Short mmCIF file of N, CA, C and O in Angstrom, two decimals:
data_model
loop_
_atom_site.label_atom_id
_atom_site.label_comp_id
_atom_site.label_asym_id
_atom_site.label_seq_id
_atom_site.Cartn_x
_atom_site.Cartn_y
_atom_site.Cartn_z
N UNK A 218 103.15 274.69 49.92
CA UNK A 218 103.71 276.15 49.33
C UNK A 218 102.66 275.99 48.92
O UNK A 218 101.61 275.78 48.70
N UNK A 219 103.27 276.84 48.08
CA UNK A 219 102.00 277.54 46.83
C UNK A 219 101.94 276.11 46.06
O UNK A 219 103.16 276.25 45.27
N UNK A 220 100.59 276.87 44.80
CA UNK A 220 100.35 276.22 43.49
C UNK A 220 101.52 276.19 42.39
O UNK A 220 102.27 275.32 41.61
N UNK A 221 101.78 278.29 42.25
CA UNK A 221 102.81 278.10 41.39
C UNK A 221 103.75 277.50 42.09
O UNK A 221 104.74 276.82 40.45
N UNK A 222 104.72 277.41 43.49
CA UNK A 222 105.75 276.57 43.15
C UNK A 222 105.63 274.83 42.76
O UNK A 222 106.78 274.29 42.46
N UNK A 223 104.54 274.21 43.55
CA UNK A 223 104.36 273.17 42.88
C UNK A 223 104.58 272.82 41.06
O UNK A 223 105.23 271.58 40.90
N UNK A 224 104.03 273.96 40.68
CA UNK A 224 103.70 273.17 39.65
C UNK A 224 105.40 273.62 39.06
O UNK A 224 106.00 272.19 38.48
N UNK A 225 106.47 274.54 39.08
CA UNK A 225 107.71 274.71 38.54
C UNK A 225 108.84 273.16 39.42
O UNK A 225 108.59 272.54 38.27
N UNK A 226 108.41 272.61 40.02
CA UNK A 226 108.43 270.86 41.26
C UNK A 226 107.34 270.79 39.29
O UNK A 226 109.17 269.62 39.47
N UNK A 227 106.61 269.83 39.65
CA UNK A 227 106.92 269.19 38.55
C UNK A 227 107.12 269.12 36.98
O UNK A 227 107.26 267.82 36.63
N UNK A 228 106.94 270.63 36.62
CA UNK A 228 108.08 270.48 35.42
C UNK A 228 109.23 269.78 35.36
O UNK A 228 109.80 269.29 34.16
N UNK A 229 110.16 270.44 36.07
CA UNK A 229 111.50 270.15 37.43
C UNK A 229 111.40 268.63 36.41
O UNK A 229 112.70 267.39 36.36
N UNK A 230 110.68 267.62 37.77
CA UNK A 230 110.27 266.80 37.84
C UNK A 230 109.95 265.90 36.17
O UNK A 230 110.46 264.91 35.06
N UNK A 231 109.08 266.42 35.39
CA UNK A 231 108.37 265.41 33.95
C UNK A 231 109.94 265.84 33.16
O UNK A 231 110.58 264.93 32.69
N UNK A 232 110.88 267.39 32.92
CA UNK A 232 112.42 267.04 31.94
C UNK A 232 113.15 266.49 32.59
O UNK A 232 113.51 265.19 32.10
N UNK A 233 113.51 265.94 34.58
CA UNK A 233 113.98 265.07 34.37
C UNK A 233 113.20 263.53 33.94
O UNK A 233 114.60 262.51 33.66
N UNK A 234 112.39 262.95 34.49
CA UNK A 234 112.61 261.86 33.56
C UNK A 234 111.29 261.36 32.33
O UNK A 234 112.68 260.51 32.11
N UNK A 235 111.79 262.71 31.46
CA UNK A 235 111.91 262.72 30.18
C UNK A 235 113.21 262.78 30.25
O UNK A 235 113.17 261.74 28.77
N UNK A 236 114.70 262.97 30.46
CA UNK A 236 115.96 262.92 30.40
C UNK A 236 116.05 260.76 30.17
O UNK A 236 116.40 261.07 29.83
N UNK A 237 115.57 261.11 31.93
CA UNK A 237 115.73 259.53 31.33
C UNK A 237 115.17 258.46 30.56
O UNK A 237 116.48 257.64 29.37
N UNK A 238 113.46 258.68 30.66
CA UNK A 238 113.51 258.15 28.78
C UNK A 238 114.26 258.11 27.53
O UNK A 238 115.02 257.30 26.08
N UNK A 239 114.42 259.51 26.97
CA UNK A 239 115.32 260.12 26.54
C UNK A 239 116.96 258.77 26.14
O UNK A 239 116.85 258.50 25.11
N UNK A 240 117.62 259.32 27.26
CA UNK A 240 118.28 259.06 27.96
C UNK A 240 118.22 256.37 27.22
O UNK A 240 119.30 255.91 26.18
N UNK A 241 117.62 256.45 27.49
CA UNK A 241 116.73 254.77 27.67
C UNK A 241 116.83 254.40 26.61
O UNK A 241 117.22 253.69 25.94
N UNK A 242 115.80 255.61 25.59
CA UNK A 242 115.46 255.11 24.23
C UNK A 242 116.90 255.28 23.45
O UNK A 242 116.80 254.81 22.25
N UNK A 243 117.43 256.56 23.68
CA UNK A 243 118.76 256.69 22.06
C UNK A 243 120.03 255.88 22.41
O UNK A 243 120.83 255.10 21.55
N UNK A 244 120.13 255.22 23.93
CA UNK A 244 120.95 253.63 23.56
C UNK A 244 120.31 252.65 23.20
O UNK A 244 120.01 251.60 22.69
N UNK A 245 118.82 251.70 23.26
CA UNK A 245 117.86 251.16 23.38
C UNK A 245 117.33 251.37 21.46
O UNK A 245 117.00 250.19 21.21
N UNK A 246 117.34 252.21 21.34
CA UNK A 246 116.80 252.63 19.52
C UNK A 246 117.58 251.87 18.67
O UNK A 246 116.77 250.96 17.24
N UNK A 247 118.22 251.13 18.86
CA UNK A 247 119.35 250.80 17.53
C UNK A 247 119.38 249.06 17.95
O UNK A 247 119.67 248.23 16.88
N UNK A 248 118.29 248.84 18.59
CA UNK A 248 117.61 247.51 19.22
C UNK A 248 117.65 246.17 18.00
O UNK A 248 116.36 247.40 17.49
N UNK A 249 118.23 245.42 17.10
CA UNK A 249 116.75 245.57 16.11
C UNK A 249 117.21 242.94 16.15
O UNK A 249 117.79 242.48 16.83
N UNK A 250 115.67 242.75 15.88
CA UNK A 250 115.89 241.32 16.25
C UNK A 250 114.89 240.66 14.99
O UNK A 250 114.52 240.92 14.11
N UNK A 251 116.31 240.58 13.76
CA UNK A 251 116.01 240.19 12.17
C UNK A 251 116.17 241.60 11.66
O UNK A 251 116.69 242.81 12.04
N UNK A 252 114.76 241.87 10.81
CA UNK A 252 114.61 242.62 9.99
C UNK A 252 114.49 244.28 10.93
O UNK A 252 114.06 245.33 10.63
N UNK A 253 112.96 243.63 12.53
CA UNK A 253 113.04 244.82 13.50
C UNK A 253 113.08 246.08 13.86
O UNK A 253 114.00 244.54 14.51
N UNK A 254 113.05 246.49 13.94
CA UNK A 254 112.98 247.70 14.55
C UNK A 254 112.90 247.74 16.49
O UNK A 254 111.92 248.77 16.57
N UNK A 255 112.88 246.43 16.92
CA UNK A 255 111.88 246.75 18.56
C UNK A 255 112.81 247.85 19.56
O UNK A 255 112.03 248.02 19.79
N UNK A 256 113.75 247.11 19.25
CA UNK A 256 114.81 249.21 20.02
C UNK A 256 114.19 250.44 19.58
O UNK A 256 113.67 250.94 20.70
N UNK A 257 113.87 250.66 18.99
CA UNK A 257 113.31 252.34 17.60
C UNK A 257 111.15 252.01 18.04
O UNK A 257 111.07 253.07 19.62
N UNK A 258 111.23 250.61 18.55
CA UNK A 258 109.38 250.33 18.42
C UNK A 258 109.54 250.76 19.62
O UNK A 258 108.11 251.61 20.29
N UNK A 259 110.48 249.94 20.75
CA UNK A 259 109.53 250.73 22.60
C UNK A 259 110.10 251.37 22.97
O UNK A 259 109.25 252.12 23.82
N UNK A 260 110.93 252.42 22.21
CA UNK A 260 111.72 253.66 22.17
C UNK A 260 110.74 254.53 22.92
O UNK A 260 110.09 254.85 23.17
N UNK A 261 109.92 254.62 21.45
CA UNK A 261 108.03 255.18 20.30
C UNK A 261 107.87 254.91 21.08
O UNK A 261 106.33 255.89 22.29
N UNK A 262 106.84 254.05 22.29
CA UNK A 262 106.17 254.22 22.89
C UNK A 262 105.57 253.74 24.50
O UNK A 262 104.96 254.77 24.83
N UNK A 263 107.27 254.10 24.80
CA UNK A 263 107.55 254.11 26.18
C UNK A 263 107.59 255.70 26.15
O UNK A 263 107.35 255.99 26.97
N UNK A 264 108.46 256.36 25.28
CA UNK A 264 108.18 257.95 25.43
C UNK A 264 106.93 258.35 25.30
O UNK A 264 106.40 259.34 26.05
N UNK A 265 105.98 258.07 24.07
CA UNK A 265 104.66 258.20 24.15
C UNK A 265 103.60 258.24 25.12
O UNK A 265 103.52 258.95 26.01
N UNK A 266 103.97 256.62 25.70
CA UNK A 266 102.99 256.62 26.72
C UNK A 266 103.13 257.80 28.12
O UNK A 266 102.96 258.08 28.25
N UNK A 267 104.96 258.44 28.81
CA UNK A 267 105.10 259.25 29.46
C UNK A 267 104.34 260.27 28.83
O UNK A 267 104.15 261.36 29.97
N UNK A 268 105.01 260.56 28.16
CA UNK A 268 103.65 262.06 27.46
C UNK A 268 102.49 262.01 27.90
O UNK A 268 102.31 263.23 27.90
N UNK A 269 102.01 261.60 26.88
CA UNK A 269 100.67 260.96 27.40
C UNK A 269 99.53 261.12 28.96
O UNK A 269 99.11 261.52 29.43
N UNK A 270 100.69 260.25 29.89
CA UNK A 270 100.73 260.44 31.47
C UNK A 270 100.85 262.20 31.72
O UNK A 270 100.33 262.46 32.70
N UNK A 271 101.39 262.50 30.92
CA UNK A 271 102.49 263.90 32.00
C UNK A 271 100.96 265.23 31.51
O UNK A 271 100.97 265.34 32.66
N UNK A 272 100.75 264.36 30.27
CA UNK A 272 99.65 265.30 30.12
C UNK A 272 98.69 265.42 31.03
O UNK A 272 97.53 266.45 31.06
N UNK A 273 98.05 263.70 30.76
CA UNK A 273 96.79 264.05 31.37
C UNK A 273 96.08 263.40 33.04
O UNK A 273 95.55 263.47 33.78
N UNK A 274 97.31 263.59 33.37
CA UNK A 274 97.85 263.34 34.87
C UNK A 274 97.49 264.32 35.78
O UNK A 274 96.33 264.38 36.56
N UNK A 275 98.73 265.20 34.66
CA UNK A 275 98.83 267.01 35.11
C UNK A 275 97.26 267.37 34.98
O UNK A 275 96.82 269.08 35.96
N UNK A 276 97.11 267.02 33.47
CA UNK A 276 95.71 268.53 32.83
C UNK A 276 97.06 269.39 32.49
O UNK A 276 95.69 270.89 32.62
N UNK A 277 98.39 269.44 32.57
CA UNK A 277 98.88 270.47 32.12
C UNK A 277 99.86 270.54 30.47
O UNK A 277 100.81 269.25 30.82
N UNK A 278 99.58 271.35 29.43
CA UNK A 278 100.03 270.50 28.86
C UNK A 278 101.83 271.03 29.33
O UNK A 278 102.75 270.46 28.08
N UNK A 279 102.61 271.94 29.37
CA UNK A 279 103.87 272.64 30.17
C UNK A 279 104.17 270.81 30.91
O UNK A 279 105.55 271.02 29.81
N UNK A 280 103.81 269.91 31.54
CA UNK A 280 104.08 269.46 31.78
C UNK A 280 104.78 268.92 30.86
O UNK A 280 105.66 267.93 30.60
N UNK A 281 104.25 268.39 29.14
CA UNK A 281 104.28 267.26 28.13
C UNK A 281 105.45 268.18 27.59
O UNK A 281 106.56 267.33 27.55
N UNK A 282 105.30 269.18 27.82
CA UNK A 282 106.48 269.99 27.16
C UNK A 282 107.61 269.87 27.83
O UNK A 282 108.96 269.98 27.81
N UNK A 283 107.37 269.86 29.22
CA UNK A 283 109.12 268.34 29.74
C UNK A 283 109.40 268.06 29.37
O UNK A 283 110.81 267.55 29.32
N UNK A 284 108.88 267.16 29.28
CA UNK A 284 109.22 265.59 29.67
C UNK A 284 109.72 265.40 27.75
O UNK A 284 110.29 264.80 26.83
N UNK A 285 108.54 266.37 27.07
CA UNK A 285 109.22 265.51 25.61
C UNK A 285 111.49 266.11 25.22
O UNK A 285 111.18 266.44 25.17
N UNK A 286 110.76 268.36 26.09
CA UNK A 286 112.04 268.51 26.30
C UNK A 286 113.33 268.33 26.41
O UNK A 286 113.96 267.73 26.36
N UNK A 287 113.38 267.01 27.48
CA UNK A 287 114.17 265.89 28.42
C UNK A 287 114.42 264.87 27.95
O UNK A 287 115.34 264.37 27.57
N UNK A 288 113.26 263.95 26.54
CA UNK A 288 113.48 263.16 25.64
C UNK A 288 114.15 264.32 24.44
O UNK A 288 115.47 263.40 24.72
N UNK A 289 114.19 265.08 23.83
CA UNK A 289 115.17 266.00 23.11
C UNK A 289 116.65 266.06 23.90
O UNK A 289 117.51 265.89 23.16
N UNK A 290 116.58 266.08 24.94
CA UNK A 290 117.92 266.95 24.96
C UNK A 290 118.74 265.17 25.36
O UNK A 290 120.29 265.77 25.10
N UNK A 291 118.12 264.70 25.57
CA UNK A 291 118.87 263.67 26.08
C UNK A 291 119.32 262.67 25.15
O UNK A 291 120.27 262.74 25.11
N UNK A 292 118.38 263.12 24.12
CA UNK A 292 118.39 262.11 23.04
C UNK A 292 120.38 263.27 21.81
O UNK A 292 121.10 262.52 21.78
N UNK A 293 120.22 263.72 22.19
CA UNK A 293 120.72 265.08 21.75
C UNK A 293 122.11 265.01 21.97
O UNK A 293 123.11 264.75 22.03
N UNK A 294 122.39 265.08 24.02
CA UNK A 294 123.45 264.66 24.40
C UNK A 294 124.00 263.40 24.12
O UNK A 294 125.68 263.62 23.18
N UNK A 295 123.30 262.55 24.16
CA UNK A 295 124.42 260.85 24.26
C UNK A 295 123.98 260.47 22.65
O UNK A 295 124.92 259.40 22.62
N UNK A 296 123.26 261.69 21.91
CA UNK A 296 123.74 261.54 20.94
C UNK A 296 126.17 261.86 19.77
O UNK A 296 125.70 261.38 18.76
N UNK A 297 126.31 262.62 20.93
CA UNK A 297 127.14 263.48 20.78
C UNK A 297 128.68 262.41 21.14
O UNK A 297 128.15 260.75 21.97
N UNK A 298 128.86 263.39 19.94
CA UNK A 298 130.66 261.78 20.15
C UNK A 298 131.50 262.53 21.14
O UNK A 298 131.36 264.00 21.77
N UNK A 299 131.39 261.88 22.38
CA UNK A 299 132.85 262.01 23.56
C UNK A 299 134.58 263.05 23.26
O UNK A 299 134.91 263.29 22.40
N UNK A 300 135.03 264.12 24.36
CA UNK A 300 136.01 264.43 23.82
C UNK A 300 137.25 263.65 23.87
O UNK A 300 138.13 264.07 22.69
N UNK A 301 137.11 262.39 24.34
CA UNK A 301 138.50 261.63 24.23
C UNK A 301 138.44 260.16 22.81
O UNK A 301 139.10 259.99 22.13
N UNK A 302 137.10 261.37 21.77
CA UNK A 302 136.31 260.99 20.68
C UNK A 302 135.52 259.05 20.28
O UNK A 302 135.19 258.99 19.42
N UNK A 303 135.16 259.20 21.43
CA UNK A 303 133.99 258.47 22.00
C UNK A 303 132.33 258.19 21.80
O UNK A 303 132.52 260.28 22.32
N UNK A 304 131.47 257.38 21.74
CA UNK A 304 130.03 257.91 21.07
C UNK A 304 129.47 256.63 22.16
O UNK A 304 130.23 255.33 22.33
N UNK A 305 128.88 256.87 23.00
CA UNK A 305 128.41 256.49 23.77
C UNK A 305 127.35 255.28 22.64
O UNK A 305 126.79 253.50 22.90
N UNK A 306 126.71 256.05 21.70
CA UNK A 306 125.43 255.24 21.41
C UNK A 306 126.61 254.71 19.42
O UNK A 306 127.29 255.47 19.02
N UNK A 307 126.73 253.53 19.24
CA UNK A 307 127.40 253.06 18.68
C UNK A 307 127.44 253.38 17.51
O UNK A 307 125.55 254.07 16.66
N UNK A 308 127.68 253.40 15.76
CA UNK A 308 127.24 254.84 14.45
C UNK A 308 126.69 252.69 13.75
O UNK A 308 126.54 252.25 13.71
N UNK A 309 125.34 253.30 12.69
CA UNK A 309 124.45 253.19 12.36
C UNK A 309 125.14 252.30 10.95
O UNK A 309 126.49 252.51 10.42
N UNK A 310 125.07 250.83 11.18
CA UNK A 310 125.86 249.92 9.68
C UNK A 310 124.90 250.57 8.12
O UNK A 310 124.07 251.48 8.40
N UNK A 311 125.52 249.98 7.53
CA UNK A 311 124.77 250.83 6.35
C UNK A 311 123.10 250.32 6.06
O UNK A 311 122.66 251.41 5.58
N UNK A 312 122.83 249.53 6.02
CA UNK A 312 121.25 249.33 6.49
C UNK A 312 120.03 250.09 7.55
O UNK A 312 118.96 249.95 7.79
N UNK A 313 120.77 250.58 8.42
CA UNK A 313 120.13 250.28 9.45
C UNK A 313 120.99 252.29 9.88
O UNK A 313 119.73 252.66 10.46
N UNK A 314 120.41 253.09 9.00
CA UNK A 314 121.16 254.18 8.81
C UNK A 314 120.02 255.65 9.70
O UNK A 314 120.10 256.46 9.82
N UNK A 315 118.41 255.29 9.08
CA UNK A 315 117.16 255.54 8.82
C UNK A 315 116.81 255.51 10.77
O UNK A 315 116.08 256.39 10.79
N UNK A 316 117.61 254.52 11.73
CA UNK A 316 116.77 253.93 12.39
C UNK A 316 117.05 255.84 13.56
O UNK A 316 115.83 256.28 14.31
N UNK A 317 118.47 255.51 13.67
CA UNK A 317 118.74 256.59 14.04
C UNK A 317 117.93 259.05 14.07
O UNK A 317 117.69 259.08 14.86
N UNK A 318 117.97 258.35 12.96
CA UNK A 318 117.28 259.63 12.16
C UNK A 318 115.92 260.23 12.58
O UNK A 318 115.23 260.66 13.22
N UNK A 319 114.79 258.17 12.25
CA UNK A 319 113.54 258.43 13.29
C UNK A 319 113.96 258.73 14.68
O UNK A 319 112.88 259.33 15.49
N UNK A 320 115.08 257.98 15.11
CA UNK A 320 114.29 258.57 16.72
C UNK A 320 114.96 259.78 16.68
O UNK A 320 114.08 260.73 17.65
N UNK A 321 115.93 260.24 16.16
CA UNK A 321 116.19 261.96 16.67
C UNK A 321 114.56 262.83 16.27
O UNK A 321 114.32 264.02 16.95
N UNK A 322 113.98 262.72 15.21
CA UNK A 322 113.01 263.45 15.01
C UNK A 322 111.15 262.80 15.72
O UNK A 322 110.48 263.53 15.78
N UNK A 323 111.42 261.38 16.15
CA UNK A 323 110.00 260.76 17.44
C UNK A 323 109.86 262.09 17.83
O UNK A 323 108.80 262.44 18.98
N UNK A 324 110.68 261.78 18.59
CA UNK A 324 110.72 263.00 20.41
C UNK A 324 110.60 264.64 20.03
O UNK A 324 109.90 264.37 20.90
N UNK A 325 110.96 265.37 19.60
CA UNK A 325 110.45 267.17 19.23
C UNK A 325 108.97 266.37 19.06
O UNK A 325 107.73 267.64 19.49
N UNK A 326 108.43 265.04 17.63
CA UNK A 326 107.55 265.19 17.74
C UNK A 326 105.83 264.21 19.00
O UNK A 326 104.87 264.99 17.72
N UNK A 327 106.84 263.64 18.79
CA UNK A 327 105.32 263.43 20.11
C UNK A 327 104.92 264.78 21.09
O UNK A 327 104.23 264.17 21.69
N UNK A 328 105.33 265.43 21.24
CA UNK A 328 106.14 266.88 21.95
C UNK A 328 105.32 266.98 21.55
O UNK A 328 104.66 267.99 22.60
N UNK A 329 105.26 267.92 20.36
CA UNK A 329 105.04 268.30 19.77
C UNK A 329 103.39 268.16 19.64
O UNK A 329 101.98 268.88 20.42
N UNK A 330 102.32 266.17 19.16
CA UNK A 330 101.67 266.58 19.67
C UNK A 330 100.77 266.53 20.40
O UNK A 330 99.83 266.55 20.71
N UNK A 331 101.83 265.51 21.64
CA UNK A 331 100.89 265.50 22.80
C UNK A 331 100.83 266.90 23.31
O UNK A 331 99.42 267.29 23.60
N UNK A 332 101.19 268.03 23.55
CA UNK A 332 101.16 269.23 23.63
C UNK A 332 99.78 269.89 23.68
O UNK A 332 99.02 270.75 23.98
N UNK A 333 99.98 269.86 21.63
CA UNK A 333 99.70 270.08 21.19
C UNK A 333 97.88 270.06 21.18
O UNK A 333 96.78 270.71 20.33
N UNK A 334 97.82 268.44 21.13
CA UNK A 334 96.56 267.77 21.54
C UNK A 334 95.07 269.12 22.05
O UNK A 334 95.22 269.50 23.38
N UNK A 335 93.79 268.74 21.31
CA UNK A 335 93.16 269.40 22.09
C UNK A 335 92.06 269.13 23.33
O UNK A 335 92.62 268.15 23.33
N UNK A 336 91.97 270.01 23.99
CA UNK A 336 91.80 269.28 25.35
C UNK A 336 90.04 268.96 25.07
O UNK A 336 89.43 270.20 25.08
N UNK A 337 90.13 267.69 25.38
CA UNK A 337 88.00 267.96 24.39
C UNK A 337 87.53 267.80 26.03
O UNK A 337 86.30 267.55 25.63
N UNK A 338 88.21 267.64 27.29
CA UNK A 338 86.72 267.22 28.49
C UNK A 338 86.30 269.09 28.45
O UNK A 338 85.67 268.96 29.47
N UNK A 339 87.65 269.95 28.43
CA UNK A 339 85.94 271.08 29.01
C UNK A 339 85.29 271.49 28.21
O UNK A 339 84.89 272.43 27.26
N UNK A 340 85.11 270.43 26.57
CA UNK A 340 84.00 270.39 25.26
C UNK A 340 82.54 270.79 26.03
O UNK A 340 82.67 269.20 26.29
N UNK A 341 81.42 271.26 25.91
CA UNK A 341 79.74 270.65 26.20
C UNK A 341 79.41 269.45 25.16
O UNK A 341 79.90 269.73 24.39
N UNK A 342 78.62 269.11 25.86
CA UNK A 342 78.16 267.87 24.65
C UNK A 342 77.00 268.28 24.30
O UNK A 342 76.74 269.18 24.75
N UNK A 343 76.79 267.69 23.04
CA UNK A 343 75.31 268.75 22.07
C UNK A 343 74.69 267.90 23.42
O UNK A 343 74.22 267.29 23.34
N UNK A 344 72.67 268.76 23.46
CA UNK A 344 72.26 268.90 23.53
C UNK A 344 71.36 268.56 22.45
O UNK A 344 70.82 269.51 21.80
N UNK A 345 70.01 267.97 22.93
CA UNK A 345 69.15 267.01 21.70
C UNK A 345 68.28 268.21 23.06
O UNK A 345 67.75 268.30 23.99
N UNK A 346 66.69 267.94 22.22
CA UNK A 346 65.48 268.87 22.54
C UNK A 346 65.07 267.18 23.84
O UNK A 346 65.77 265.84 23.13
N UNK A 347 64.79 267.51 24.73
CA UNK A 347 63.78 266.68 25.56
C UNK A 347 63.30 266.24 25.00
O UNK A 347 62.57 266.02 23.56
N UNK A 348 62.75 265.17 24.93
CA UNK A 348 61.99 263.16 25.06
C UNK A 348 61.48 263.84 24.44
O UNK A 348 59.84 263.23 23.86
N UNK A 349 60.06 263.73 25.74
CA UNK A 349 58.90 264.37 25.95
C UNK A 349 58.74 265.17 24.68
O UNK A 349 57.60 265.62 24.24
N UNK A 350 59.22 266.44 24.64
CA UNK A 350 58.90 266.99 23.63
C UNK A 350 58.44 266.58 22.57
O UNK A 350 57.55 267.51 21.68
N UNK A 351 59.51 265.81 22.30
CA UNK A 351 59.47 265.32 20.13
C UNK A 351 58.19 264.34 20.14
O UNK A 351 57.62 264.15 19.41
N UNK A 352 57.73 263.83 22.10
CA UNK A 352 55.88 263.16 21.47
C UNK A 352 55.41 263.60 22.68
O UNK A 352 54.94 262.62 22.86
N UNK A 353 54.46 264.98 21.47
CA UNK A 353 53.86 265.27 22.60
C UNK A 353 53.23 264.61 21.87
O UNK A 353 52.49 264.07 21.17
N UNK A 354 51.48 265.62 21.96
CA UNK A 354 50.06 265.07 21.55
C UNK A 354 49.52 264.60 20.97
O UNK A 354 48.78 264.48 19.84
N UNK A 355 50.38 266.27 19.00
CA UNK A 355 50.74 265.35 18.07
C UNK A 355 51.14 264.12 17.81
O UNK A 355 50.74 263.31 16.73
N UNK A 356 52.49 263.34 18.10
CA UNK A 356 53.35 262.62 17.45
C UNK A 356 52.37 261.49 18.49
O UNK A 356 52.04 260.55 17.45
N UNK A 357 51.12 261.50 19.00
CA UNK A 357 50.45 260.07 19.66
C UNK A 357 48.86 260.34 19.21
O UNK A 357 48.52 259.46 18.72
N UNK A 358 48.99 261.18 18.13
CA UNK A 358 47.03 260.82 16.94
C UNK A 358 47.16 260.41 16.10
O UNK A 358 47.08 259.97 15.79
N UNK A 359 48.79 260.40 16.44
CA UNK A 359 49.47 259.35 13.73
C UNK A 359 49.73 258.13 14.87
O UNK A 359 50.99 258.66 15.48
N UNK A 360 49.19 256.78 13.78
CA UNK A 360 49.09 255.59 14.62
C UNK A 360 49.62 255.32 13.03
O UNK A 360 49.24 255.95 11.79
N UNK A 361 50.36 254.16 13.32
CA UNK A 361 51.06 253.31 11.86
C UNK A 361 49.94 252.42 12.19
O UNK A 361 49.12 252.20 12.41
N UNK A 362 50.02 252.30 9.95
CA UNK A 362 49.09 251.48 9.22
C UNK A 362 48.66 250.39 10.17
O UNK A 362 50.47 249.23 9.88
N UNK A 363 48.76 249.26 9.69
CA UNK A 363 48.14 247.82 10.20
C UNK A 363 48.59 247.45 9.27
O UNK A 363 47.36 247.46 7.94
N UNK A 364 48.82 246.23 8.90
CA UNK A 364 49.03 245.80 7.17
C UNK A 364 48.82 244.39 8.17
O UNK A 364 49.84 243.22 8.07
N UNK A 365 47.42 244.08 8.12
CA UNK A 365 47.12 242.25 8.53
C UNK A 365 46.42 241.91 6.71
O UNK A 365 46.56 242.14 6.35
#
């Protein structure tokens, strides 16, 4: 197989895995333990970990974009009301209407953040002058004064 075909297959797999994470996050984001939105926190951490892993392991920004598009598409799809009037995700209560709004923004925000994060691995480290040139004959001739 050529490298182009393998990259396209990788993008498709990233899209599907992202869709899986998006579906799980969309269904689970409403879970609360007392006032703490545990479902939203876990969905955000899982999605961020997926996108970071896709970007880090492949070194390709498009994989992170594909995974983020999968998360976003699944969030949109599972948030809609079906043809019979039923919804997969229950409507939020009066005190928790902010949770689905945050989850709607988290997927695209993580996608943009991870995909556009600069690649620091290709940056060269600043070079310092050699240690021997800094301590030449002139540096050795000056001795520190002793206070006895």
